[in-house]
PDB file of C-alpha atoms and ligand atoms in Angstrom:
ATOM      1  CA  UNK A   1     152.583  37.981  98.134  1.00 92.00           C
ATOM      2  CA  UNK A   2     152.065  34.515  99.306  1.00 96.00           C
ATOM      3  CA  UNK A   3     148.512  33.473  98.411  1.00 98.00           C
ATOM      4  CA  UNK A   4     146.900  31.704 101.356  1.00 98.00           C
ATOM      5  CA  UNK A   5     143.311  31.371 100.058  1.00 98.00           C
ATOM      6  CA  UNK A   6     142.627  31.897  96.357  1.00 98.00           C
ATOM      7  CA  UNK A   7     139.529  33.363  94.678  1.00 98.00           C
ATOM      8  CA  UNK A   8     137.910  30.004  93.861  1.00 98.00           C
ATOM      9  CA  UNK A   9     138.379  28.790  97.461  1.00 98.00           C
ATOM     10  CA  UNK A  10     136.849  31.956  98.845  1.00 98.00           C
ATOM     11  CA  UNK A  11     133.852  31.798  96.455  1.00 98.00           C
ATOM     12  CA  UNK A  12     133.150  28.142  97.213  1.00 98.00           C
ATOM     13  CA  UNK A  13     133.273  28.665 100.983  1.00 98.00           C
ATOM     14  CA  UNK A  14     131.182  31.863 100.846  1.00 98.00           C
ATOM     15  CA  UNK A  15     128.507  29.946  98.931  1.00 98.00           C
ATOM     16  CA  UNK A  16     128.442  27.228 101.616  1.00 98.00           C
ATOM     17  CA  UNK A  17     128.076  29.847 104.341  1.00 98.00           C
ATOM     18  CA  UNK A  18     125.218  31.576 102.493  1.00 98.00           C
ATOM     19  CA  UNK A  19     123.408  28.254 102.038  1.00 98.00           C
ATOM     20  CA  UNK A  20     123.887  27.473 105.735  1.00 98.00           C
ATOM     21  CA  UNK A  21     122.581  30.850 106.815  1.00 98.00           C
ATOM     22  CA  UNK A  22     119.570  30.567 104.443  1.00 98.00           C
ATOM     23  CA  UNK A  23     118.696  27.218 106.030  1.00 98.00           C
ATOM     24  CA  UNK A  24     119.161  28.460 109.606  1.00 98.00           C
ATOM     25  CA  UNK A  25     117.228  31.693 109.091  1.00 98.00           C
ATOM     26  CA  UNK A  26     114.433  30.448 106.812  1.00 97.00           C
ATOM     27  CA  UNK A  27     111.888  31.323 109.452  1.00 95.00           C
ATOM     28  CA  UNK A  28     113.391  34.716 110.445  1.00 94.00           C
ATOM     29  CA  UNK A  29     111.085  37.711 110.169  1.00 91.00           C
ATOM     30  CA  UNK A  30     113.522  40.596 109.819  1.00 96.00           C
ATOM     31  CA  UNK A  31     117.055  39.411 108.987  1.00 98.00           C
ATOM     32  CA  UNK A  32     119.776  42.041 109.002  1.00 98.00           C
ATOM     33  CA  UNK A  33     123.418  41.624 107.939  1.00 98.00           C
ATOM     34  CA  UNK A  34     125.591  44.152 109.724  1.00 98.00           C
ATOM     35  CA  UNK A  35     129.064  44.646 108.161  1.00 97.00           C
ATOM     36  CA  UNK A  36     131.846  45.811 110.449  1.00 95.00           C
ATOM     37  CA  UNK A  37     133.675  48.452 108.425  1.00 94.00           C
ATOM     38  CA  UNK A  38     135.847  48.483 106.528  1.00 94.00           C
ATOM     39  CA  UNK A  39     137.440  45.065 106.176  1.00 96.00           C
ATOM     40  CA  UNK A  40     134.300  42.964 105.800  1.00 97.00           C
ATOM     41  CA  UNK A  41     133.012  44.812 102.664  1.00 97.00           C
ATOM     42  CA  UNK A  42     134.136  42.301 100.095  1.00 98.00           C
ATOM     43  CA  UNK A  43     132.880  39.381 102.229  1.00 98.00           C
ATOM     44  CA  UNK A  44     129.529  41.126 102.814  1.00 98.00           C
ATOM     45  CA  UNK A  45     128.998  41.846  99.106  1.00 98.00           C
ATOM     46  CA  UNK A  46     129.535  38.181  98.234  1.00 98.00           C
ATOM     47  CA  UNK A  47     127.828  36.652 101.288  1.00 98.00           C
ATOM     48  CA  UNK A  48     124.612  38.599 100.897  1.00 98.00           C
ATOM     49  CA  UNK A  49     124.332  37.469  97.250  1.00 98.00           C
ATOM     50  CA  UNK A  50     124.962  33.873  98.329  1.00 98.00           C
ATOM     51  CA  UNK A  51     122.159  34.028 100.904  1.00 98.00           C
ATOM     52  CA  UNK A  52     118.822  33.349  99.226  1.00 98.00           C
ATOM     53  CA  UNK A  53     116.536  35.047 101.756  1.00 98.00           C
ATOM     54  CA  UNK A  54     115.056  38.497 102.144  1.00 97.00           C
ATOM     55  CA  UNK A  55     117.486  40.525 104.229  1.00 98.00           C
ATOM     56  CA  UNK A  56     118.544  44.102 105.083  1.00 98.00           C
ATOM     57  CA  UNK A  57     122.047  45.431 104.885  1.00 98.00           C
ATOM     58  CA  UNK A  58     123.583  47.735 107.494  1.00 97.00           C
ATOM     59  CA  UNK A  59     126.990  48.871 108.645  1.00 97.00           C
ATOM     60  CA  UNK A  60     128.825  49.486 111.870  1.00 95.00           C
ATOM     61  CA  UNK A  61     132.107  51.328 112.425  1.00 93.00           C
ATOM     62  CA  UNK A  62     134.224  50.654 115.432  1.00 89.00           C
ATOM     63  CA  UNK A  63     137.253  52.726 116.429  1.00 80.00           C
ATOM     64  CA  UNK A  64     139.807  51.948 119.076  1.00 73.00           C
ATOM     65  CA  UNK A  65     140.738  55.175 120.833  1.00 65.00           C
ATOM     66  CA  UNK A  66     144.100  55.264 122.620  1.00 58.00           C
ATOM     67  CA  UNK A  67     143.058  57.103 125.750  1.00 55.00           C
ATOM     68  CA  UNK A  68     143.852  56.867 129.431  1.00 54.00           C
ATOM     69  CA  UNK A  69     141.250  54.114 129.649  1.00 55.00           C
ATOM     70  CA  UNK A  70     143.390  51.950 127.300  1.00 55.00           C
ATOM     71  CA  UNK A  71     142.360  51.108 123.759  1.00 69.00           C
ATOM     72  CA  UNK A  72     138.705  50.504 124.473  1.00 76.00           C
ATOM     73  CA  UNK A  73     136.873  49.946 121.179  1.00 82.00           C
ATOM     74  CA  UNK A  74     133.989  52.484 120.648  1.00 85.00           C
ATOM     75  CA  UNK A  75     131.106  52.330 118.162  1.00 87.00           C
ATOM     76  CA  UNK A  76     131.610  55.417 116.034  1.00 83.00           C
ATOM     77  CA  UNK A  77     128.870  54.876 113.449  1.00 85.00           C
ATOM     78  CA  UNK A  78     125.783  52.838 112.909  1.00 82.00           C
ATOM     79  CA  UNK A  79     123.736  50.827 112.541  1.00 92.00           C
ATOM     80  CA  UNK A  80     122.000  53.234 110.228  1.00 91.00           C
ATOM     81  CA  UNK A  81     118.499  51.773 110.645  1.00 88.00           C
ATOM     82  CA  UNK A  82     116.706  50.320 113.646  1.00 92.00           C
ATOM     83  CA  UNK A  83     117.591  46.708 114.569  1.00 96.00           C
ATOM     84  CA  UNK A  84     114.914  46.468 117.245  1.00 97.00           C
ATOM     85  CA  UNK A  85     113.345  43.030 117.067  1.00 97.00           C
ATOM     86  CA  UNK A  86     115.545  41.966 114.159  1.00 98.00           C
ATOM     87  CA  UNK A  87     117.633  38.838 113.794  1.00 98.00           C
ATOM     88  CA  UNK A  88     121.119  40.251 113.254  1.00 98.00           C
ATOM     89  CA  UNK A  89     124.181  38.584 111.779  1.00 98.00           C
ATOM     90  CA  UNK A  90     127.349  40.554 112.313  1.00 97.00           C
ATOM     91  CA  UNK A  91     129.638  40.073 109.298  1.00 98.00           C
ATOM     92  CA  UNK A  92     133.339  40.284 110.207  1.00 96.00           C
ATOM     93  CA  UNK A  93     136.536  39.947 108.216  1.00 96.00           C
ATOM     94  CA  UNK A  94     138.790  38.413 110.833  1.00 95.00           C
ATOM     95  CA  UNK A  95     138.602  37.426 114.495  1.00 93.00           C
ATOM     96  CA  UNK A  96     141.609  37.434 116.714  1.00 89.00           C
ATOM     97  CA  UNK A  97     141.038  38.324 120.346  1.00 87.00           C
ATOM     98  CA  UNK A  98     137.426  39.175 119.764  1.00 88.00           C
ATOM     99  CA  UNK A  99     137.407  42.454 121.747  1.00 86.00           C
ATOM    100  CA  UNK A 100     136.166  44.576 118.783  1.00 85.00           C
ATOM    101  CA  UNK A 101     133.420  42.084 118.107  1.00 89.00           C
ATOM    102  CA  UNK A 102     132.285  41.844 121.727  1.00 90.00           C
ATOM    103  CA  UNK A 103     131.663  45.609 121.630  1.00 90.00           C
ATOM    104  CA  UNK A 104     129.623  45.290 118.393  1.00 93.00           C
ATOM    105  CA  UNK A 105     127.521  42.485 119.802  1.00 94.00           C
ATOM    106  CA  UNK A 106     126.817  44.347 123.064  1.00 93.00           C
ATOM    107  CA  UNK A 107     125.796  47.416 121.127  1.00 94.00           C
ATOM    108  CA  UNK A 108     123.335  45.502 118.872  1.00 96.00           C
ATOM    109  CA  UNK A 109     121.821  43.649 121.820  1.00 96.00           C
ATOM    110  CA  UNK A 110     121.381  46.933 123.685  1.00 95.00           C
ATOM    111  CA  UNK A 111     119.667  48.320 120.583  1.00 95.00           C
ATOM    112  CA  UNK A 112     116.977  45.670 120.995  1.00 96.00           C
ATOM    113  CA  UNK A 113     117.955  43.027 118.396  1.00 97.00           C
ATOM    114  CA  UNK A 114     116.005  39.769 118.903  1.00 97.00           C
ATOM    115  CA  UNK A 115     119.114  37.748 118.238  1.00 97.00           C
ATOM    116  CA  UNK A 116     122.745  38.483 117.395  1.00 97.00           C
ATOM    117  CA  UNK A 117     125.036  35.937 115.743  1.00 97.00           C
ATOM    118  CA  UNK A 118     128.498  36.372 114.204  1.00 97.00           C
ATOM    119  CA  UNK A 119     129.768  35.280 110.770  1.00 98.00           C
ATOM    120  CA  UNK A 120     133.485  35.748 110.343  1.00 97.00           C
ATOM    121  CA  UNK A 121     135.385  34.963 107.155  1.00 98.00           C
ATOM    122  CA  UNK A 122     138.699  34.244 109.024  1.00 97.00           C
ATOM    123  CA  UNK A 123     139.540  33.146 112.522  1.00 95.00           C
ATOM    124  CA  UNK A 124     143.001  33.252 114.007  1.00 93.00           C
ATOM    125  CA  UNK A 125     144.170  31.162 116.952  1.00 90.00           C
ATOM    126  CA  UNK A 126     144.361  34.218 119.199  1.00 76.00           C
ATOM    127  CA  UNK A 127     143.702  34.266 122.908  1.00 67.00           C
ATOM    128  CA  UNK A 128     139.931  34.784 123.126  1.00 70.00           C
ATOM    129  CA  UNK A 129     139.075  37.764 125.283  1.00 68.00           C
ATOM    130  CA  UNK A 130     137.015  36.908 128.379  1.00 67.00           C
ATOM    131  CA  UNK A 131     133.776  38.285 126.989  1.00 72.00           C
ATOM    132  CA  UNK A 132     134.457  37.379 123.326  1.00 80.00           C
ATOM    133  CA  UNK A 133     131.409  36.086 121.482  1.00 85.00           C
ATOM    134  CA  UNK A 134     131.767  32.695 119.769  1.00 91.00           C
ATOM    135  CA  UNK A 135     131.106  33.003 116.024  1.00 95.00           C
ATOM    136  CA  UNK A 136     128.269  30.798 114.767  1.00 97.00           C
ATOM    137  CA  UNK A 137     129.797  30.828 111.255  1.00 98.00           C
ATOM    138  CA  UNK A 138     133.519  30.686 110.355  1.00 97.00           C
ATOM    139  CA  UNK A 139     134.850  30.705 106.806  1.00 98.00           C
ATOM    140  CA  UNK A 140     138.415  29.567 107.427  1.00 98.00           C
ATOM    141  CA  UNK A 141     140.654  28.888 110.430  1.00 96.00           C
ATOM    142  CA  UNK A 142     144.058  30.301 109.646  1.00 97.00           C
ATOM    143  CA  UNK A 143     147.458  30.616 111.376  1.00 95.00           C
ATOM    144  CA  UNK A 144     148.651  33.653 113.401  1.00 93.00           C
ATOM    145  CA  UNK A 145     150.381  35.446 110.527  1.00 94.00           C
ATOM    146  CA  UNK A 146     149.189  38.839 109.296  1.00 95.00           C
ATOM    147  CA  UNK A 147     147.047  38.607 106.173  1.00 97.00           C
ATOM    148  CA  UNK A 148     145.722  41.152 103.601  1.00 97.00           C
ATOM    149  CA  UNK A 149     143.384  41.135 100.650  1.00 98.00           C
ATOM    150  CA  UNK A 150     139.662  40.540  99.994  1.00 98.00           C
ATOM    151  CA  UNK A 151     138.925  43.594 102.115  1.00 98.00           C
ATOM    152  CA  UNK A 152     141.716  43.284 104.617  1.00 97.00           C
ATOM    153  CA  UNK A 153     144.394  46.013 104.679  1.00 96.00           C
ATOM    154  CA  UNK A 154     147.878  46.810 105.605  1.00 95.00           C
ATOM    155  CA  UNK A 155     147.829  50.557 106.347  1.00 93.00           C
ATOM    156  CA  UNK A 156     144.793  50.888 104.003  1.00 94.00           C
ATOM    157  CA  UNK A 157     146.569  49.108 101.162  1.00 95.00           C
ATOM    158  CA  UNK A 158     145.836  45.716  99.523  1.00 97.00           C
ATOM    159  CA  UNK A 159     142.078  45.673 100.272  1.00 97.00           C
ATOM    160  CA  UNK A 160     141.346  45.205  96.534  1.00 98.00           C
ATOM    161  CA  UNK A 161     143.321  42.015  96.120  1.00 98.00           C
ATOM    162  CA  UNK A 162     140.841  39.240  95.101  1.00 98.00           C
ATOM    163  CA  UNK A 163     142.548  36.702  97.281  1.00 98.00           C
ATOM    164  CA  UNK A 164     143.848  36.432 100.860  1.00 98.00           C
ATOM    165  CA  UNK A 165     147.612  36.591 101.149  1.00 98.00           C
ATOM    166  CA  UNK A 166     150.497  36.970 103.522  1.00 97.00           C
ATOM    167  CA  UNK A 167     152.474  40.027 102.397  1.00 95.00           C
ATOM    168  CA  UNK A 168     156.245  39.537 102.014  1.00 91.00           C
ATOM    169  CA  UNK A 169     158.961  41.902 103.119  1.00 88.00           C
ATOM    170  CA  UNK A 170     159.280  43.089  99.498  1.00 89.00           C
ATOM    171  CA  UNK A 171     155.542  44.018  99.301  1.00 88.00           C
ATOM    172  CA  UNK A 172     155.752  46.153 102.431  1.00 86.00           C
ATOM    173  CA  UNK A 173     159.048  47.713 101.371  1.00 87.00           C
ATOM    174  CA  UNK A 174     157.474  48.634  97.982  1.00 86.00           C
ATOM    175  CA  UNK A 175     154.695  50.459  99.824  1.00 83.00           C
ATOM    176  CA  UNK A 176     157.149  52.403 101.931  1.00 81.00           C
ATOM    177  CA  UNK A 177     159.177  53.304  98.808  1.00 82.00           C
ATOM    178  CA  UNK A 178     155.962  54.620  97.057  1.00 77.00           C
ATOM    179  CA  UNK A 179     155.457  57.088  99.836  1.00 70.00           C
ATOM    180  CA  UNK A 180     158.758  58.797  99.549  1.00 65.00           C
TER     181      UNK A 180
HETATM  182  P1  5GP B   1     140.287  41.446 117.706  1.00 79.62           P
HETATM  183  O1  5GP B   1     139.464  40.251 117.282  1.00 79.62           O
HETATM  184  O2  5GP B   1     141.613  41.077 118.324  1.00 79.62           O
HETATM  185  O3  5GP B   1     139.495  42.442 118.511  1.00 79.62           O
HETATM  186  O4  5GP B   1     140.735  42.300 116.466  1.00 79.62           O
HETATM  187  C1  5GP B   1     140.459  41.907 115.212  1.00 79.62           C
HETATM  188  C2  5GP B   1     140.734  43.085 114.323  1.00 79.62           C
HETATM  189  O5  5GP B   1     142.158  43.257 114.175  1.00 79.62           O
HETATM  190  C3  5GP B   1     140.190  42.779 112.938  1.00 79.62           C
HETATM  191  O6  5GP B   1     138.876  43.316 112.779  1.00 79.62           O
HETATM  192  C4  5GP B   1     141.222  43.481 112.058  1.00 79.62           C
HETATM  193  O7  5GP B   1     140.839  44.870 111.914  1.00 79.62           O
HETATM  194  C5  5GP B   1     142.503  43.381 112.847  1.00 79.62           C
HETATM  195  N1  5GP B   1     143.354  42.268 112.406  1.00 79.62           N
HETATM  196  C6  5GP B   1     143.660  41.208 113.142  1.00 79.62           C
HETATM  197  N2  5GP B   1     144.421  40.301 112.448  1.00 79.62           N
HETATM  198  C7  5GP B   1     144.617  40.885 111.233  1.00 79.62           C
HETATM  199  C8  5GP B   1     145.320  40.472 110.046  1.00 79.62           C
HETATM  200  O8  5GP B   1     145.915  39.415 109.953  1.00 79.62           O
HETATM  201  N3  5GP B   1     145.227  41.301 108.973  1.00 79.62           N
HETATM  202  C9  5GP B   1     144.538  42.483 108.980  1.00 79.62           C
HETATM  203  N4  5GP B   1     144.555  43.225 107.897  1.00 79.62           N
HETATM  204  N5  5GP B   1     143.857  42.876 110.102  1.00 79.62           N
HETATM  205  C10 5GP B   1     143.900  42.108 111.169  1.00 79.62           C
HETATM  206 MG1   MG B   2     137.567  44.208 111.509  1.00 79.62          MG
END
């Protein structure tokens, strides 16, 4: 594993983001953090504790179905409670093209949220999709390489690493060997 962002760097940045959100939303009536499952769970757990404001927690699951319409992302779960009239912050692990996120934001707006903003831990230099929402909060801008850890997976593995890393060939080969 090549560590890209270590635990201390993540913690420091998450605290800055929490302080920024607390300042921006000091006047909000009903603030809701919506985690996009499953990759944003670590980030959500830390970010909500770094945000010193009353807030609600909710979750959203998005699946990309490979059908004859292409791989259109579909909301498969959530939010669990009403977001009507709420100020929503969508909490994402990583943003690349932004197609998944665009779907989430549309869904929350249609559900009657008063405002919808995006907080992503990582942003890649991907080609932004035409309708991609611009995140208001970004933890780190990173390169195009595939990363794991702190919630992010490779085939459901590595989510529990406390840092963000680029897996090496040996790490992936070890996974494949474990399966046989
Ligand atoms: P997009 O922004 O292109 O719609 O897709 C972003 C999604 O692709 C993320 O939510 C994540 O699930 C996945 N993804 C993109 N880059 C990476 C990466 O480097 N590592 C991991 N684990 N997932 C990624
Ligand atoms: Mg995601």
